[in-house]
Amino acid sequence: KHNPEGDAQFLEDESTKIFARKVADHYSARTNQTLEEREASPIIHLKKLNNWIKSVLIQLYARRGDAVLDLACGKGGDLIKWDKAKIGYYVGIDIADGSIEDCRTRYNGDADHHQRRKKFTFPARLICGDCYEVRLDRVLADDAPFDICSCQFAMHYSWSTEARARRALANVSALLRPGGTFIGTMPDANVIIKKLREAEGLAFGNSVYWIRFDEEFSDKKFKSSSPFGIKYKFHLEDAVDCPEWIVPFQVFKSLAEEYDLELVFVKNSHEFVHEYLKKPEHIELMRRLGALGDGNQDQSTLSPDEWEVAYLYLAFVLKKRGQPDRT
Ligand code: SAM
């Protein structure tokens, strides 16, 4: 018997899977760069700035011996940051098999182009999987609970449907211990929507990035439509070229609360830089990462176009409700 609703659901599920695959294939295809290639990147200072933001978040919340869950860990670019925080255990998951392989290589210390170093001090488990589809509490039953969950520059890939967004937050909540911390970075929907409204058509950008919304959003109004599945194409020179989804922060915040995750803070990257760059230890870190020039200003070596891309992102911290079971 013909079942239009069933057909529509089937088509939605299929297109969701196709887009998840597109994202995975895009990241899988990105090969490791040599140090020379990395330094020559048109967005090298933006990459360094983003590494600084992630390092500050880790320094602020990680404690010696912590068990860490890194959702969408990519090639393991944060392994060194976690090592510096002296964590006790690390689980990294990513949908892109190529990235997980690179992550494994980096963890084993075989061919790290960026930093030749010996083994990491913590044991690690690296898994290829879709963090926004799979019930991770089943996969990681023996590894949980975690003290910290981190999802860097990747939460927005869960916002294609409500089911995926819920799975993402349910996974984080189920795996964190009471009082555990969820840290992350993702696009700042307020900034992106503001730029869209100011744009002539459905696209905007500068010399290093562009964003283009689908024709279906040509009225530029999102209030009446669902807060999930608002898709755009994001292109960032030498980094990203794939579909992404708007994450309205208020919706993220209230959905997270449903899963016992309470907001500690949210800050646009610009605000984050201005706030944390006042602290000497963070200035020193920025200098070591090379994102700062000689002058002490945040954007002194970032081009204005890179600084504008930084403005497209925010950092968030959430806390799992309940009393910590250790001191
Ligand atoms: N977190 C890493 C970092 O900060 O360097 C990687 C960030 S990269 C911009 C986004 C990552 O999200 C990619 O490695 C991609 O494969 C991963 N990703 C996207 N969708 C995913 C999903 N459904 N499950 C797991 N990983 C996913």
mmCIF file of C-alpha atoms and ligand atoms in Angstrom:
data_model
loop_
_atom_site.group_PDB
_atom_site.id
_atom_site.type_symbol
_atom_site.label_atom_id
_atom_site.label_comp_id
_atom_site.label_asym_id
_atom_site.label_seq_id
_atom_site.Cartn_x
_atom_site.Cartn_y
_atom_site.Cartn_z
ATOM 1 C CA LYS A 1 0.000 0.000 0.000
ATOM 2 C CA HIS A 2 1.254 3.461 -0.825
ATOM 3 C CA ASN A 3 2.326 5.360 2.274
ATOM 4 C CA PRO A 4 3.312 8.968 1.471
ATOM 5 C CA GLU A 5 4.419 9.709 5.032
ATOM 6 C CA GLY A 6 6.541 6.597 5.130
ATOM 7 C CA ASP A 7 8.065 7.545 1.776
ATOM 8 C CA ALA A 8 8.865 11.039 2.986
ATOM 9 C CA GLN A 9 10.506 9.641 6.120
ATOM 10 C CA PHE A 10 12.489 7.164 4.020
ATOM 11 C CA LEU A 11 13.658 9.950 1.700
ATOM 12 C CA GLU A 12 14.617 12.170 4.641
ATOM 13 C CA ASP A 13 16.606 9.333 6.244
ATOM 14 C CA GLU A 14 18.341 8.589 2.951
ATOM 15 C CA SER A 15 19.295 12.213 2.267
ATOM 16 C CA THR A 16 20.544 12.592 5.873
ATOM 17 C CA LYS A 17 22.788 9.571 5.348
ATOM 18 C CA ILE A 18 24.013 10.885 2.007
ATOM 19 C CA PHE A 19 24.977 14.230 3.571
ATOM 20 C CA ALA A 20 26.716 12.534 6.526
ATOM 21 C CA ARG A 21 28.704 10.509 3.972
ATOM 22 C CA LYS A 22 29.551 13.673 2.014
ATOM 23 C CA VAL A 23 30.978 15.243 5.165
ATOM 24 C CA ALA A 24 32.908 12.032 5.995
ATOM 25 C CA ASP A 25 34.315 11.711 2.460
ATOM 26 C CA HIS A 26 35.381 15.333 2.449
ATOM 27 C CA TYR A 27 37.384 14.982 5.669
ATOM 28 C CA SER A 28 38.699 11.513 4.779
ATOM 29 C CA ALA A 29 40.126 12.850 1.537
ATOM 30 C CA ARG A 30 42.143 15.565 3.273
ATOM 31 C CA THR A 31 45.672 14.262 3.530
ATOM 32 C CA ASN A 32 48.207 15.219 6.151
ATOM 33 C CA GLN A 33 50.216 18.300 5.257
ATOM 34 C CA THR A 34 53.953 18.647 5.634
ATOM 35 C CA LEU A 35 55.161 21.352 7.997
ATOM 36 C CA GLU A 36 56.142 23.480 4.981
ATOM 37 C CA GLU A 37 52.689 23.127 3.385
ATOM 38 C CA ARG A 38 51.028 23.994 6.673
ATOM 39 C CA GLU A 39 53.103 27.138 7.163
ATOM 40 C CA ALA A 40 52.288 28.241 3.591
ATOM 41 C CA SER A 41 48.524 27.931 4.169
ATOM 42 C CA PRO A 42 46.517 31.130 3.543
ATOM 43 C CA ILE A 43 44.790 30.499 6.878
ATOM 44 C CA ILE A 44 47.813 29.441 8.948
ATOM 45 C CA HIS A 45 47.225 32.132 11.572
ATOM 46 C CA LEU A 46 43.555 31.258 11.836
ATOM 47 C CA LYS A 47 44.524 27.607 12.393
ATOM 48 C CA LYS A 48 46.941 28.708 15.108
ATOM 49 C CA LEU A 49 44.322 30.938 16.700
ATOM 50 C CA ASN A 50 41.820 28.056 16.738
ATOM 51 C CA ASN A 51 44.453 25.807 18.301
ATOM 52 C CA TRP A 52 45.010 28.448 20.952
ATOM 53 C CA ILE A 53 41.266 28.633 21.733
ATOM 54 C CA LYS A 54 41.091 24.838 22.069
ATOM 55 C CA SER A 55 44.247 24.804 24.236
ATOM 56 C CA VAL A 56 42.801 27.449 26.575
ATOM 57 C CA LEU A 57 39.546 25.485 26.917
ATOM 58 C CA ILE A 58 41.525 22.341 27.719
ATOM 59 C CA GLN A 59 43.776 24.145 30.210
ATOM 60 C CA LEU A 60 40.738 25.652 31.913
ATOM 61 C CA TYR A 61 38.828 22.401 32.381
ATOM 62 C CA ALA A 62 41.115 19.363 32.157
ATOM 63 C CA ARG A 63 42.640 17.944 35.307
ATOM 64 C CA ARG A 64 45.470 15.493 35.726
ATOM 65 C CA GLY A 65 44.246 11.924 35.251
ATOM 66 C CA ASP A 66 40.969 12.843 33.508
ATOM 67 C CA ALA A 67 39.229 10.414 31.150
ATOM 68 C CA VAL A 68 38.509 12.311 27.929
ATOM 69 C CA LEU A 69 36.035 11.614 25.136
ATOM 70 C CA ASP A 70 36.896 13.509 21.931
ATOM 71 C CA LEU A 71 33.871 13.452 19.606
ATOM 72 C CA ALA A 72 34.785 14.070 15.946
ATOM 73 C CA CYS A 73 38.467 14.019 16.910
ATOM 74 C CA GLY A 74 39.655 14.268 13.299
ATOM 75 C CA LYS A 75 43.354 13.595 12.739
ATOM 76 C CA GLY A 76 44.075 13.931 16.447
ATOM 77 C CA GLY A 77 45.275 17.518 16.288
ATOM 78 C CA ASP A 78 44.388 17.920 19.961
ATOM 79 C CA LEU A 79 46.342 14.873 21.254
ATOM 80 C CA ILE A 80 49.321 17.034 22.222
ATOM 81 C CA LYS A 81 47.058 19.509 24.034
ATOM 82 C CA TRP A 82 45.544 16.673 26.086
ATOM 83 C CA ASP A 83 49.005 15.271 26.760
ATOM 84 C CA LYS A 84 50.113 18.623 28.162
ATOM 85 C CA ALA A 85 47.085 18.512 30.467
ATOM 86 C CA LYS A 86 48.353 15.112 31.727
ATOM 87 C CA ILE A 87 45.081 13.295 31.171
ATOM 88 C CA GLY A 88 44.778 9.633 32.133
ATOM 89 C CA TYR A 89 42.752 8.171 29.239
ATOM 90 C CA TYR A 90 41.572 9.251 25.789
ATOM 91 C CA VAL A 91 38.859 7.976 23.461
ATOM 92 C CA GLY A 92 38.628 9.599 20.030
ATOM 93 C CA ILE A 93 35.818 8.949 17.551
ATOM 94 C CA ASP A 94 35.423 10.260 14.027
ATOM 95 C CA ILE A 95 33.237 9.359 11.070
ATOM 96 C CA ALA A 96 36.103 9.788 8.567
ATOM 97 C CA ASP A 97 38.148 6.589 8.400
ATOM 98 C CA GLY A 98 41.077 8.412 6.746
ATOM 99 C CA SER A 99 41.206 10.872 9.659
ATOM 100 C CA ILE A 100 41.071 8.104 12.280
ATOM 101 C CA GLU A 101 43.971 6.378 10.518
ATOM 102 C CA ASP A 102 45.974 9.636 10.597
ATOM 103 C CA CYS A 103 45.040 10.006 14.250
ATOM 104 C CA ARG A 104 46.309 6.491 14.979
ATOM 105 C CA THR A 105 49.570 7.224 13.168
ATOM 106 C CA ARG A 106 49.997 10.402 15.157
ATOM 107 C CA TYR A 107 49.204 8.677 18.439
ATOM 108 C CA ASN A 108 51.750 5.951 17.665
ATOM 109 C CA GLY A 109 54.300 8.666 16.961
ATOM 110 C CA ASP A 110 55.242 7.126 13.592
ATOM 111 C CA ALA A 111 55.134 9.995 11.172
ATOM 112 C CA ASP A 112 54.082 13.189 12.826
ATOM 113 C CA HIS A 113 55.089 15.952 10.470
ATOM 114 C CA HIS A 114 54.218 18.720 12.853
ATOM 115 C CA GLN A 115 56.076 17.691 15.905
ATOM 116 C CA ARG A 116 58.481 14.812 16.183
ATOM 117 C CA ARG A 117 57.844 13.374 19.559
ATOM 118 C CA LYS A 118 57.813 10.178 21.472
ATOM 119 C CA LYS A 119 54.777 8.282 22.685
ATOM 120 C CA PHE A 120 51.908 9.903 24.506
ATOM 121 C CA THR A 121 51.701 9.193 28.199
ATOM 122 C CA PHE A 122 48.030 8.170 28.241
ATOM 123 C CA PRO A 123 46.386 5.057 26.766
ATOM 124 C CA ALA A 124 43.957 5.744 23.932
ATOM 125 C CA ARG A 125 41.161 4.079 22.027
ATOM 126 C CA LEU A 126 40.395 5.335 18.504
ATOM 127 C CA ILE A 127 37.151 4.438 16.788
ATOM 128 C CA CYS A 128 35.634 5.171 13.385
ATOM 129 C CA GLY A 129 31.915 5.878 13.725
ATOM 130 C CA ASP A 130 29.069 8.349 13.381
ATOM 131 C CA CYS A 131 28.810 10.099 16.776
ATOM 132 C CA TYR A 132 25.395 11.516 15.888
ATOM 133 C CA GLU A 133 23.795 8.227 14.828
ATOM 134 C CA VAL A 134 25.302 5.474 16.964
ATOM 135 C CA ARG A 135 24.401 4.844 20.617
ATOM 136 C CA LEU A 136 27.839 5.459 22.037
ATOM 137 C CA ASP A 137 26.826 4.408 25.555
ATOM 138 C CA ARG A 138 26.655 0.864 24.145
ATOM 139 C CA VAL A 139 29.956 1.086 22.269
ATOM 140 C CA LEU A 140 31.771 2.673 25.211
ATOM 141 C CA ALA A 141 30.079 0.872 28.116
ATOM 142 C CA ASP A 142 33.467 -0.282 29.443
ATOM 143 C CA ASP A 143 35.168 3.126 29.012
ATOM 144 C CA ALA A 144 32.565 5.386 30.653
ATOM 145 C CA PRO A 145 32.119 7.554 32.586
ATOM 146 C CA PHE A 146 34.271 10.365 31.214
ATOM 147 C CA ASP A 147 35.338 13.499 33.096
ATOM 148 C CA ILE A 148 35.418 15.622 29.949
ATOM 149 C CA CYS A 149 33.771 15.418 26.575
ATOM 150 C CA SER A 150 35.166 17.626 23.802
ATOM 151 C CA CYS A 151 33.600 18.298 20.409
ATOM 152 C CA GLN A 152 35.717 20.777 18.456
ATOM 153 C CA PHE A 153 34.471 22.417 15.257
ATOM 154 C CA ALA A 154 32.046 19.547 14.655
ATOM 155 C CA MET A 155 28.826 19.823 16.697
ATOM 156 C CA HIS A 156 27.063 21.532 13.777
ATOM 157 C CA TYR A 157 27.292 18.349 11.677
ATOM 158 C CA SER A 158 24.706 16.866 14.041
ATOM 159 C CA TRP A 159 22.122 19.567 13.324
ATOM 160 C CA SER A 160 20.836 18.092 10.021
ATOM 161 C CA THR A 161 17.860 16.515 11.828
ATOM 162 C CA GLU A 162 16.380 16.688 15.304
ATOM 163 C CA ALA A 163 17.027 12.953 15.775
ATOM 164 C CA ARG A 164 20.770 13.413 15.144
ATOM 165 C CA ALA A 165 21.030 16.504 17.342
ATOM 166 C CA ARG A 166 19.305 14.575 20.130
ATOM 167 C CA ARG A 167 21.527 11.538 19.638
ATOM 168 C CA ALA A 168 24.608 13.782 19.900
ATOM 169 C CA LEU A 169 23.484 15.314 23.194
ATOM 170 C CA ALA A 170 22.162 12.011 24.567
ATOM 171 C CA ASN A 171 25.564 10.437 23.862
ATOM 172 C CA VAL A 172 27.431 13.231 25.648
ATOM 173 C CA SER A 173 25.069 13.119 28.611
ATOM 174 C CA ALA A 174 25.106 9.329 28.963
ATOM 175 C CA LEU A 175 28.895 9.174 28.897
ATOM 176 C CA LEU A 176 29.804 12.088 31.184
ATOM 177 C CA ARG A 177 29.976 11.570 34.935
ATOM 178 C CA PRO A 178 27.775 13.854 37.101
ATOM 179 C CA GLY A 179 29.577 17.196 37.289
ATOM 180 C CA GLY A 180 31.570 16.337 34.134
ATOM 181 C CA THR A 181 32.335 19.017 31.538
ATOM 182 C CA PHE A 182 31.401 19.292 27.868
ATOM 183 C CA ILE A 183 33.614 21.740 25.940
ATOM 184 C CA GLY A 184 33.349 22.657 22.288
ATOM 185 C CA THR A 185 33.539 25.077 19.410
ATOM 186 C CA MET A 186 31.095 25.491 16.518
ATOM 187 C CA PRO A 187 29.796 28.122 14.088
ATOM 188 C CA ASP A 188 28.019 31.091 15.668
ATOM 189 C CA ALA A 189 24.554 31.036 14.071
ATOM 190 C CA ASN A 190 23.849 34.649 15.093
ATOM 191 C CA VAL A 191 26.839 35.907 13.127
ATOM 192 C CA ILE A 192 26.108 33.752 10.079
ATOM 193 C CA ILE A 193 22.419 34.741 9.924
ATOM 194 C CA LYS A 194 23.300 38.416 10.398
ATOM 195 C CA LYS A 195 25.751 38.201 7.494
ATOM 196 C CA LEU A 196 23.166 36.415 5.354
ATOM 197 C CA ARG A 197 20.599 39.154 6.020
ATOM 198 C CA GLU A 198 23.154 41.812 5.058
ATOM 199 C CA ALA A 199 24.168 39.952 1.898
ATOM 200 C CA GLU A 200 22.749 40.760 -1.522
ATOM 201 C CA GLY A 201 21.817 37.185 -2.364
ATOM 202 C CA LEU A 202 22.237 33.855 -0.631
ATOM 203 C CA ALA A 203 26.033 33.916 -0.509
ATOM 204 C CA PHE A 204 28.716 35.957 1.226
ATOM 205 C CA GLY A 205 32.384 35.627 2.139
ATOM 206 C CA ASN A 206 35.859 37.046 1.627
ATOM 207 C CA SER A 207 39.187 35.947 0.138
ATOM 208 C CA VAL A 208 39.473 32.871 2.390
ATOM 209 C CA TYR A 209 35.876 31.641 2.815
ATOM 210 C CA TRP A 210 32.386 31.666 1.409
ATOM 211 C CA ILE A 211 29.013 30.488 2.659
ATOM 212 C CA ARG A 212 26.078 29.780 0.377
ATOM 213 C CA PHE A 213 22.572 28.946 1.542
ATOM 214 C CA ASP A 214 20.207 26.732 -0.440
ATOM 215 C CA GLU A 215 17.542 28.355 -2.607
ATOM 216 C CA GLU A 216 14.818 27.148 -0.217
ATOM 217 C CA PHE A 217 16.013 29.741 2.318
ATOM 218 C CA SER A 218 15.745 32.621 -0.133
ATOM 219 C CA ASP A 219 13.258 34.437 2.122
ATOM 220 C CA LYS A 220 16.104 34.480 4.719
ATOM 221 C CA LYS A 221 13.548 33.754 7.414
ATOM 222 C CA PHE A 222 14.078 30.832 9.737
ATOM 223 C CA LYS A 223 11.792 31.609 12.647
ATOM 224 C CA SER A 224 8.778 29.748 11.291
ATOM 225 C CA SER A 225 10.698 26.792 9.911
ATOM 226 C CA SER A 226 12.285 23.978 11.913
ATOM 227 C CA PRO A 227 15.513 24.867 13.766
ATOM 228 C CA PHE A 228 17.080 21.689 12.325
ATOM 229 C CA GLY A 229 18.225 21.030 8.770
ATOM 230 C CA ILE A 230 19.045 24.646 7.856
ATOM 231 C CA LYS A 231 21.778 23.724 5.432
ATOM 232 C CA TYR A 232 24.477 25.821 3.781
ATOM 233 C CA LYS A 233 27.634 25.079 1.891
ATOM 234 C CA PHE A 234 30.808 26.192 3.658
ATOM 235 C CA HIS A 235 34.083 26.707 1.876
ATOM 236 C CA LEU A 236 37.237 27.638 3.790
ATOM 237 C CA GLU A 237 40.472 27.808 1.797
ATOM 238 C CA ASP A 238 42.770 24.911 2.564
ATOM 239 C CA ALA A 239 40.396 23.435 5.147
ATOM 240 C CA VAL A 240 36.694 22.854 4.537
ATOM 241 C CA ASP A 241 34.347 22.383 1.590
ATOM 242 C CA CYS A 242 31.165 20.605 2.611
ATOM 243 C CA PRO A 243 27.544 20.936 3.745
ATOM 244 C CA GLU A 244 26.983 22.305 7.256
ATOM 245 C CA TRP A 245 23.932 23.158 9.354
ATOM 246 C CA ILE A 246 22.930 26.188 11.386
ATOM 247 C CA VAL A 247 22.785 25.545 15.155
ATOM 248 C CA PRO A 248 20.527 28.195 16.741
ATOM 249 C CA PHE A 249 22.213 28.560 20.115
ATOM 250 C CA GLN A 250 19.027 28.932 22.163
ATOM 251 C CA VAL A 251 17.756 25.649 20.724
ATOM 252 C CA PHE A 252 21.105 23.986 21.459
ATOM 253 C CA LYS A 253 21.000 25.306 25.012
ATOM 254 C CA SER A 254 17.448 24.166 25.770
ATOM 255 C CA LEU A 255 17.901 20.775 24.099
ATOM 256 C CA ALA A 256 21.106 20.271 26.097
ATOM 257 C CA GLU A 257 19.157 21.041 29.294
ATOM 258 C CA GLU A 258 16.758 18.222 28.431
ATOM 259 C CA TYR A 259 19.801 15.965 28.647
ATOM 260 C CA ASP A 260 20.991 17.404 31.977
ATOM 261 C CA LEU A 261 23.688 19.553 30.384
ATOM 262 C CA GLU A 262 23.689 23.096 31.765
ATOM 263 C CA LEU A 263 25.340 26.043 30.103
ATOM 264 C CA VAL A 264 28.411 27.410 31.899
ATOM 265 C CA PHE A 265 29.342 29.915 29.202
ATOM 266 C CA VAL A 266 29.187 30.663 25.514
ATOM 267 C CA LYS A 267 31.476 33.199 23.846
ATOM 268 C CA ASN A 268 32.053 34.219 20.270
ATOM 269 C CA SER A 269 35.728 33.622 19.314
ATOM 270 C CA HIS A 270 36.426 37.373 19.202
ATOM 271 C CA GLU A 271 35.086 37.791 22.729
ATOM 272 C CA PHE A 272 36.996 34.684 23.826
ATOM 273 C CA VAL A 273 40.270 36.100 22.488
ATOM 274 C CA HIS A 274 39.714 39.492 24.119
ATOM 275 C CA GLU A 275 38.861 37.917 27.451
ATOM 276 C CA TYR A 276 41.557 35.260 27.726
ATOM 277 C CA LEU A 277 44.348 37.124 26.033
ATOM 278 C CA LYS A 278 44.581 39.336 29.110
ATOM 279 C CA LYS A 279 46.072 36.476 31.108
ATOM 280 C CA PRO A 280 49.884 36.139 30.964
ATOM 281 C CA GLU A 281 49.909 32.334 30.685
ATOM 282 C CA HIS A 282 47.536 32.463 27.727
ATOM 283 C CA ILE A 283 49.501 35.255 26.014
ATOM 284 C CA GLU A 284 52.608 33.126 26.351
ATOM 285 C CA LEU A 285 50.782 30.143 24.843
ATOM 286 C CA MET A 286 49.565 32.253 21.924
ATOM 287 C CA ARG A 287 53.120 33.400 21.306
ATOM 288 C CA ARG A 288 54.443 29.857 21.397
ATOM 289 C CA LEU A 289 51.796 28.721 18.917
ATOM 290 C CA GLY A 290 52.876 31.542 16.637
ATOM 291 C CA ALA A 291 49.456 33.135 16.196
ATOM 292 C CA LEU A 292 50.745 36.381 17.677
ATOM 293 C CA GLY A 293 53.256 38.728 16.148
ATOM 294 C CA ASP A 294 55.708 40.761 18.179
ATOM 295 C CA GLY A 295 53.120 43.331 19.154
ATOM 296 C CA ASN A 296 50.769 42.029 21.757
ATOM 297 C CA GLN A 297 47.628 42.270 19.689
ATOM 298 C CA ASP A 298 45.363 39.365 19.011
ATOM 299 C CA GLN A 299 45.015 39.928 15.278
ATOM 300 C CA SER A 300 48.534 41.253 14.670
ATOM 301 C CA THR A 301 49.504 38.399 12.391
ATOM 302 C CA LEU A 302 46.043 37.302 11.321
ATOM 303 C CA SER A 303 44.873 38.918 8.102
ATOM 304 C CA PRO A 304 41.600 40.853 8.458
ATOM 305 C CA ASP A 305 39.932 38.156 6.347
ATOM 306 C CA GLU A 306 41.134 35.416 8.721
ATOM 307 C CA TRP A 307 39.972 37.476 11.713
ATOM 308 C CA GLU A 308 36.530 37.700 10.070
ATOM 309 C CA VAL A 309 36.420 33.893 9.810
ATOM 310 C CA ALA A 310 37.280 33.632 13.517
ATOM 311 C CA TYR A 311 34.148 35.720 14.169
ATOM 312 C CA LEU A 312 32.031 32.953 12.576
ATOM 313 C CA TYR A 313 32.720 30.642 15.547
ATOM 314 C CA LEU A 314 31.902 30.395 19.223
ATOM 315 C CA ALA A 315 33.190 28.377 22.172
ATOM 316 C CA PHE A 316 30.871 26.765 24.708
ATOM 317 C CA VAL A 317 31.146 24.981 28.036
ATOM 318 C CA LEU A 318 28.362 22.872 29.562
ATOM 319 C CA LYS A 319 28.250 20.909 32.783
ATOM 320 C CA LYS A 320 26.470 17.619 33.432
ATOM 321 C CA ARG A 321 24.072 17.995 36.344
ATOM 322 C CA GLY A 322 24.794 16.205 39.591
ATOM 323 C CA GLN A 323 27.486 15.997 42.208
ATOM 324 C CA PRO A 324 30.951 14.938 41.208
ATOM 325 C CA ASP A 325 31.753 11.571 42.715
ATOM 326 C CA ARG A 326 35.370 12.482 43.361
ATOM 327 C CA THR A 327 37.275 15.492 44.595
HETATM 328 N N1 SAM B 1 37.876 18.064 16.193
HETATM 329 C C1 SAM B 1 38.940 18.083 15.207
HETATM 330 C C2 SAM B 1 39.779 19.335 15.367
HETATM 331 O O1 SAM B 1 39.359 20.268 16.061
HETATM 332 O O2 SAM B 1 40.869 19.379 14.800
HETATM 333 C C3 SAM B 1 38.391 17.977 13.782
HETATM 334 C C4 SAM B 1 37.513 19.116 13.344
HETATM 335 S S1 SAM B 1 36.990 19.018 11.646
HETATM 336 C C5 SAM B 1 36.603 20.687 11.288
HETATM 337 C C6 SAM B 1 35.391 18.277 11.769
HETATM 338 C C7 SAM B 1 35.438 16.776 12.043
HETATM 339 O O3 SAM B 1 34.122 16.302 12.308
HETATM 340 C C8 SAM B 1 35.978 15.947 10.880
HETATM 341 O O4 SAM B 1 37.061 15.171 11.299
HETATM 342 C C9 SAM B 1 34.774 15.095 10.492
HETATM 343 O O5 SAM B 1 35.121 13.836 9.947
HETATM 344 C C10 SAM B 1 34.047 14.991 11.826
HETATM 345 N N2 SAM B 1 32.638 14.584 11.737
HETATM 346 C C11 SAM B 1 31.672 15.145 10.989
HETATM 347 N N3 SAM B 1 30.505 14.496 11.164
HETATM 348 C C12 SAM B 1 30.740 13.508 12.068
HETATM 349 C C13 SAM B 1 29.932 12.490 12.650
HETATM 350 N N4 SAM B 1 28.653 12.371 12.317
HETATM 351 N N5 SAM B 1 30.493 11.644 13.547
HETATM 352 C C14 SAM B 1 31.809 11.750 13.864
HETATM 353 N N6 SAM B 1 32.626 12.681 13.327
HETATM 354 C C15 SAM B 1 32.095 13.559 12.445
#
